[in-house]
Short mmCIF file of C-alpha atoms in Angstrom, two decimals:
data_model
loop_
_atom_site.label_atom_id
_atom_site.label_comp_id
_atom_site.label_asym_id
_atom_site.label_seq_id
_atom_site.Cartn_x
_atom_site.Cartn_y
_atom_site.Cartn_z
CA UNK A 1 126.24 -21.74 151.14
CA UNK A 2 125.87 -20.86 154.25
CA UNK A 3 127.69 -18.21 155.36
CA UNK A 4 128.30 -18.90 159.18
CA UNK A 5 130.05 -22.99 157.74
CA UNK A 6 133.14 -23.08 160.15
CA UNK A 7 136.33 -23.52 158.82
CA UNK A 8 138.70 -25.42 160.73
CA UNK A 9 139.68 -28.90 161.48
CA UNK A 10 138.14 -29.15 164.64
CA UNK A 11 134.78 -29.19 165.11
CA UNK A 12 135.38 -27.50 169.00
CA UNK A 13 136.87 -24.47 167.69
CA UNK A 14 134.65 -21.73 166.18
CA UNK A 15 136.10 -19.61 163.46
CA UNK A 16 134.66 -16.78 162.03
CA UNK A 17 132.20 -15.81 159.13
CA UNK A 18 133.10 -15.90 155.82
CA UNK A 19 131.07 -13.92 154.47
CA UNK A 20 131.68 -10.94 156.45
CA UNK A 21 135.87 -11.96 156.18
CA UNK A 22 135.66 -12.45 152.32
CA UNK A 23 133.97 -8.44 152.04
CA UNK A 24 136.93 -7.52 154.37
CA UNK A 25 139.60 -9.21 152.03
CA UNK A 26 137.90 -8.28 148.53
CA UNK A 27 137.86 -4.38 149.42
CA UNK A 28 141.47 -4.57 149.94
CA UNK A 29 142.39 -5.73 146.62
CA UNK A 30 141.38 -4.59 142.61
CA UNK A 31 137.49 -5.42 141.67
CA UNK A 32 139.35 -7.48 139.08
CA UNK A 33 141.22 -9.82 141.42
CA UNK A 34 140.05 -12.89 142.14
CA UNK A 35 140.98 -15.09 145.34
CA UNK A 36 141.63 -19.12 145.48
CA UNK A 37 138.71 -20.48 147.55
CA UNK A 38 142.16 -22.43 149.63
CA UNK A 39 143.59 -18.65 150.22
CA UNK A 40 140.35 -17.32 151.60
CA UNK A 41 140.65 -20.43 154.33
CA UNK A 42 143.63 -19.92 154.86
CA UNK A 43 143.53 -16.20 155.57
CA UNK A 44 140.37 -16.77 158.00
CA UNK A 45 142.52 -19.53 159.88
CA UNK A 46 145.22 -16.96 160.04
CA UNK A 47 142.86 -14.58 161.75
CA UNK A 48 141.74 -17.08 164.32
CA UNK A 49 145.01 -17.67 164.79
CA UNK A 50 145.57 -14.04 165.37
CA UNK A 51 142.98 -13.97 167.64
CA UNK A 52 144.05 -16.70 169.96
CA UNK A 53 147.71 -15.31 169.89
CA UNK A 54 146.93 -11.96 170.94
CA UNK A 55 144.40 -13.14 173.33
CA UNK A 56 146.97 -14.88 175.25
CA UNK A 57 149.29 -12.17 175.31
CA UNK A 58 146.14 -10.30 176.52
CA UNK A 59 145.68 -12.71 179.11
CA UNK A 60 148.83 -12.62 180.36
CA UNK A 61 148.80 -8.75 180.57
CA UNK A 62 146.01 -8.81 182.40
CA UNK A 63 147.40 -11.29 185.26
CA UNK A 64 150.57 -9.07 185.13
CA UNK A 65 148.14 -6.15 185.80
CA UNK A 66 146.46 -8.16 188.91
CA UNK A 67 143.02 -7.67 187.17
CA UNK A 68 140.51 -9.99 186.79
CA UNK A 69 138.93 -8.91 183.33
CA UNK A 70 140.49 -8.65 180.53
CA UNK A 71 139.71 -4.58 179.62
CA UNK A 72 140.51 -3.23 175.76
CA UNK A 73 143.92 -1.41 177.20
CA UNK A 74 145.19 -5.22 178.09
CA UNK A 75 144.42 -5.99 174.39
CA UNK A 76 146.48 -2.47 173.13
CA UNK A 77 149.47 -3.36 175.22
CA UNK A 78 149.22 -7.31 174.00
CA UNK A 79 149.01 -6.12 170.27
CA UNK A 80 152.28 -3.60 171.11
CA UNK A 81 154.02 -6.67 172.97
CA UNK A 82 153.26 -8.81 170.08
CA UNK A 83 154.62 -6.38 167.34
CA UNK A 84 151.32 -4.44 166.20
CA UNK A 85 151.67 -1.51 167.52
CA UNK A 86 151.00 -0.01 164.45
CA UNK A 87 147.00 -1.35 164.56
CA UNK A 88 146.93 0.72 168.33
CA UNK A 89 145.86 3.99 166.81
CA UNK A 90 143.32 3.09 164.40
CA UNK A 91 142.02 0.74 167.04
CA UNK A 92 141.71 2.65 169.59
CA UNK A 93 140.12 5.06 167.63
CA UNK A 94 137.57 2.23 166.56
CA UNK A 95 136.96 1.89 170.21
CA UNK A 96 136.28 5.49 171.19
CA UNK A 97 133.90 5.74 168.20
CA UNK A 98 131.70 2.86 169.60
CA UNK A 99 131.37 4.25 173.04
CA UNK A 100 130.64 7.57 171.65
CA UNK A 101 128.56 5.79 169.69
CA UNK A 102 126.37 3.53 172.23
CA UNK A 103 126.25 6.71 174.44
CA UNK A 104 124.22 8.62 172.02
CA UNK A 105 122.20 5.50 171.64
CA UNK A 106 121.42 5.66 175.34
CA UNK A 107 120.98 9.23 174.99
CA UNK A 108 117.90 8.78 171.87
CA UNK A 109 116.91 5.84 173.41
CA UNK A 110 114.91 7.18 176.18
CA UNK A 111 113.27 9.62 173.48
CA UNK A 112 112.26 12.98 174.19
CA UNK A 113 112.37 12.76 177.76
CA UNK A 114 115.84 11.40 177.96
CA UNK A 115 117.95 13.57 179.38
CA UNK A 116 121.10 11.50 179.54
CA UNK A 117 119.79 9.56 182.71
CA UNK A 118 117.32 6.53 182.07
CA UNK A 119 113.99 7.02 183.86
CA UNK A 120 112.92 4.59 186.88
CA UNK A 121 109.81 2.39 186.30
CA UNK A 122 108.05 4.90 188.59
CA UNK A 123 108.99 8.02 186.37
CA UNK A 124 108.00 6.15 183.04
CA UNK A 125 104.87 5.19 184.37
CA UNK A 126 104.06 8.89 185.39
CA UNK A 127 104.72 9.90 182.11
CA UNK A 128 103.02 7.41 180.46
CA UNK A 129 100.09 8.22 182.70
CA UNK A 130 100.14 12.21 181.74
CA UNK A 131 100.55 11.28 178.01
CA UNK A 132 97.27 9.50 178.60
CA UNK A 133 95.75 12.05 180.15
CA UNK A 134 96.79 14.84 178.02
CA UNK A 135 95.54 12.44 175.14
CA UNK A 136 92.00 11.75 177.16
CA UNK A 137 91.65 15.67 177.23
CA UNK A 138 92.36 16.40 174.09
CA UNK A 139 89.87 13.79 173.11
CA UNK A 140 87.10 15.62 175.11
CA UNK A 141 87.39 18.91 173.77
CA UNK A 142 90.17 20.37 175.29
CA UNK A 143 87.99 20.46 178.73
CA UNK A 144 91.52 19.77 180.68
CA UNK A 145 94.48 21.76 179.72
CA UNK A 146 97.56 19.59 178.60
CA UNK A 147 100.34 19.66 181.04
CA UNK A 148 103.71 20.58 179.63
CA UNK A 149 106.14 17.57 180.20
CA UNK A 150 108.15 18.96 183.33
CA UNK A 151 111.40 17.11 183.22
CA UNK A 152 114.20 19.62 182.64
CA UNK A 153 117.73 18.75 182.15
CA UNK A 154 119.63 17.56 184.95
CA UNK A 155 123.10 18.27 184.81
CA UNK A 156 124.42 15.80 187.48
CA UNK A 157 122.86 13.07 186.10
CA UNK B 1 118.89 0.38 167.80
CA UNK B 2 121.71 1.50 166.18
CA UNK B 3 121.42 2.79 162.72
CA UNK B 4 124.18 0.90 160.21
CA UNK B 5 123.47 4.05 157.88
CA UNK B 6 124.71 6.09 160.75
CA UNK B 7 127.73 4.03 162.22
CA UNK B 8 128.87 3.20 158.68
CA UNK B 9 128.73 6.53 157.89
CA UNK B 10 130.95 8.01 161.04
CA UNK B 11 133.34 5.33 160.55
CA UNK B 12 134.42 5.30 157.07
CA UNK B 13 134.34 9.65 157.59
CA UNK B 14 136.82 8.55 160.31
CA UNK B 15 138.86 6.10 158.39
CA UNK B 16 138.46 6.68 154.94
CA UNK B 17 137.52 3.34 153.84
CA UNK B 18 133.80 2.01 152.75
CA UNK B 19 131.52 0.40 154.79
CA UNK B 20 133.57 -1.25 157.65
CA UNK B 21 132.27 -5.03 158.09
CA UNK B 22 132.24 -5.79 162.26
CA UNK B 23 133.33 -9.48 162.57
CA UNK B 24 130.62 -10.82 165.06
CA UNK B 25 131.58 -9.77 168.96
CA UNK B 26 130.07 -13.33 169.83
CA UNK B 27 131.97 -15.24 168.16
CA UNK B 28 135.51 -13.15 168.45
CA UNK B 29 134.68 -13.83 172.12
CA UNK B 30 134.56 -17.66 171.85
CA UNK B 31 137.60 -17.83 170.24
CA UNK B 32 139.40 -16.06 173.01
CA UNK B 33 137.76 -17.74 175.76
CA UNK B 34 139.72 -21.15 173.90
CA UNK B 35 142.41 -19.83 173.03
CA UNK B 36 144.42 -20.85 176.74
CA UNK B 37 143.52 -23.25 179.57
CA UNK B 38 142.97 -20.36 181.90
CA UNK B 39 141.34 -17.56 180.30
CA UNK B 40 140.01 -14.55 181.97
CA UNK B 41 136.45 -12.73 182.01
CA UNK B 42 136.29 -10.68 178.94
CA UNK B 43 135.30 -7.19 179.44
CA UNK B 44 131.95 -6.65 176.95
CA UNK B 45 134.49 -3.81 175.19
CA UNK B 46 137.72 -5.88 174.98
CA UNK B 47 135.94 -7.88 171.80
CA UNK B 48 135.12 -4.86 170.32
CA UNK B 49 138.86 -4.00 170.22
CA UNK B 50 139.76 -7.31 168.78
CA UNK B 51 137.08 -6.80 166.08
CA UNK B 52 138.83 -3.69 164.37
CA UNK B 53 142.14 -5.25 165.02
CA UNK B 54 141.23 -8.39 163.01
CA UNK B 55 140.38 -6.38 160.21
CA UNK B 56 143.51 -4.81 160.33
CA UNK B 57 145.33 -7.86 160.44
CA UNK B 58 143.43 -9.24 157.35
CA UNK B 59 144.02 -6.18 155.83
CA UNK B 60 147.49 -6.50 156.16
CA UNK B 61 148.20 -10.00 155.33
CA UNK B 62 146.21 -9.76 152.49
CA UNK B 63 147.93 -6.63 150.87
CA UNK B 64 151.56 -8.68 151.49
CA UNK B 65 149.64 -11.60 149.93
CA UNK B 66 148.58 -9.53 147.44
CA UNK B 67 152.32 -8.18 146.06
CA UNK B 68 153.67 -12.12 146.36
CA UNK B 69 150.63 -12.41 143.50
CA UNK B 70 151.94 -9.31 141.61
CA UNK B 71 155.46 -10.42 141.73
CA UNK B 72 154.30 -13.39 139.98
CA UNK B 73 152.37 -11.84 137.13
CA UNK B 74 148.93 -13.00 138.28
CA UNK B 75 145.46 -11.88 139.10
CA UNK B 76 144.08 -14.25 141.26
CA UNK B 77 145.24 -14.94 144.65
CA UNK B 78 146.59 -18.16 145.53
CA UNK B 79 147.11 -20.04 149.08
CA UNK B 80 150.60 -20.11 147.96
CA UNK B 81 151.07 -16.61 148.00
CA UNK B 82 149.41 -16.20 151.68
CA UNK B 83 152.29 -18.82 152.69
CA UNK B 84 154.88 -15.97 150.86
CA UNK B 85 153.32 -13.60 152.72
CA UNK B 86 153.78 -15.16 156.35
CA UNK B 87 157.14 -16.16 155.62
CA UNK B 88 158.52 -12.88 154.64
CA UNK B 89 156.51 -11.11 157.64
CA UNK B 90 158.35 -11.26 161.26
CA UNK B 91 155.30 -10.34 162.86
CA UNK B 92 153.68 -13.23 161.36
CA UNK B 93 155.82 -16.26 162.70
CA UNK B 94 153.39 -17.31 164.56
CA UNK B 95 151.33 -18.38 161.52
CA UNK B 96 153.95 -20.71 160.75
CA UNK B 97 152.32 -23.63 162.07
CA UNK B 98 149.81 -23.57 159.23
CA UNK B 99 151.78 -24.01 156.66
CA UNK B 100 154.54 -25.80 155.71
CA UNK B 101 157.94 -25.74 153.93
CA UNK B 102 156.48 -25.84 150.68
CA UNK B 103 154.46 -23.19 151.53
CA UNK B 104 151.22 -25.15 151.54
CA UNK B 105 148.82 -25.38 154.16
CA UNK B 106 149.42 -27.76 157.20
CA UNK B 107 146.57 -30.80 157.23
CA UNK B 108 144.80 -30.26 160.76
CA UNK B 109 147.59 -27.52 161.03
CA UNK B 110 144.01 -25.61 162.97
CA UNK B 111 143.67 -26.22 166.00
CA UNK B 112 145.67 -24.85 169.17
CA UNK B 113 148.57 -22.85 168.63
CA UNK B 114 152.27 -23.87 168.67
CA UNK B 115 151.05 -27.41 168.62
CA UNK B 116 153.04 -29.77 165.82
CA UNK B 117 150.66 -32.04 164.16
CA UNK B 118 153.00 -34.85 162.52
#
């Protein structure tokens, strides 16, 4: 089956995977439990449902802010309003984990000469045209003596 | 491209669960953008927020599910006791709409919220 089959009435309104929701709901619950196919439906429509209603709240939050994007703090204060304020912490949490998260991505991404700031088209070219060279004059016999990559870190970056 | 070894890893250090499953950020996104006639531009983080509170919320109504099934002696989880569940919850009125009085799911009861169907 295929795991993205939407589950609602209407074929306009997307819903979400079950696959992915069915792993949520089975880790909450004994390895010996089983769940009605109806209750697993009927959980995922009560998460779409979840969404919606907090994204309205969100929505309105964020007009009563005068903004014009809807930013994660709109969503904590909705989910507060709404009578979830339990969820804030862990979500929040959740949320500072995945920008920690994609900034060490940005951080490995450039490789070794990342430094925290990405490179202009002009700088990756240079270095891609020292590498060569370095790798041309190793290739003759060491005639040329490899250059030492001279980026250093740049604090203000 | 981020490792799943890696982020797995931090997160269930952080929260003490296994493997956290992220709902997909595309689709949590198209749900918002319909659920209201005058929706605002998402933020690229703001689905990432709804994403971990989903799985909070499923988390939640299926653990009050899952006592309505204890309290009646069983070990599989019906639709029934999801209905228990909602009812007994304040914070879940809003669910209401999708089922009924008998505690059985609403027919076309999906669609936009607070509408009545019959």
């Amino acid at each position: 089956m295929d795991s993205m089959d939407i589950v609602g009435k209407s074929k306009e309104d997307a819903s979400l995977p079950k696959a992915t929701m069915t792993k949520i709901i089975k880790e909450m619950l004994p390895p010996d439990v089983r769940v009605a196919r109806d209750a697993q439906d009927l959980l995922i429509e009560c998460c779409v449902e979840f969404i919606n209603l907090v994204s309205s709240e969100s929505n309105e939050v964020c007009n009563r802010a005068e903004k014009r994007t809807i930013a994660p703090e709109h969503v904590l204060k909705a989910l507060e309003v709404l009578g979830f304020g339990g969820y804030i912490e862990e979500v929040y949490a959740a949320y500072e984990q995945h920008k920690l998260e994609t900034m060490q991505d940005t951080l490995k991404g450039g490789g070794k000469w990342s430094n925290g700031a990405e490179m202009t088209e002009e700088e990756a070219l240079a270095e891609q045209q020292r590498m060569f060279a370095e790798a041309r004059a190793r290739m003759h016999g060491g005639t040329v003596a490899p250059k030492q990559p001279d980026i250093e870190p740049n604090p203000e970056s | 491209m981020r490792q799943a070894g890696t982020y797995s890893g931090m997160l269930a250090v952080m929260s003490g669960k296994n493997v956290p499953h992220s709902l997909p950020l595309a689709r949590i996104k198209k749900i918002m953008k319909k659920s209201g006639n005058d929706v605002k531009m998402i933020s690229g983080e703001a689905p990432i927020v709804f994403s971990k509170a989903c799985e909070l919320f499923i988390e939640e109504l299926t653990r009050r599910s899952w006592m309505m099934t204890l309290k009646g002696k069983r070990r599989t989880l019906h639709k029934d006791d999801v209905a228990s569940a909602i009812a007994a919850t304040d914070i879940f009125d809003f669910l209401v709409n999708l089922i009924d009085d008998n505690g059985r799911e609403v027919e076309g009861g999906f669609g936009r919220r607070g509408e009545p169907t019959s």
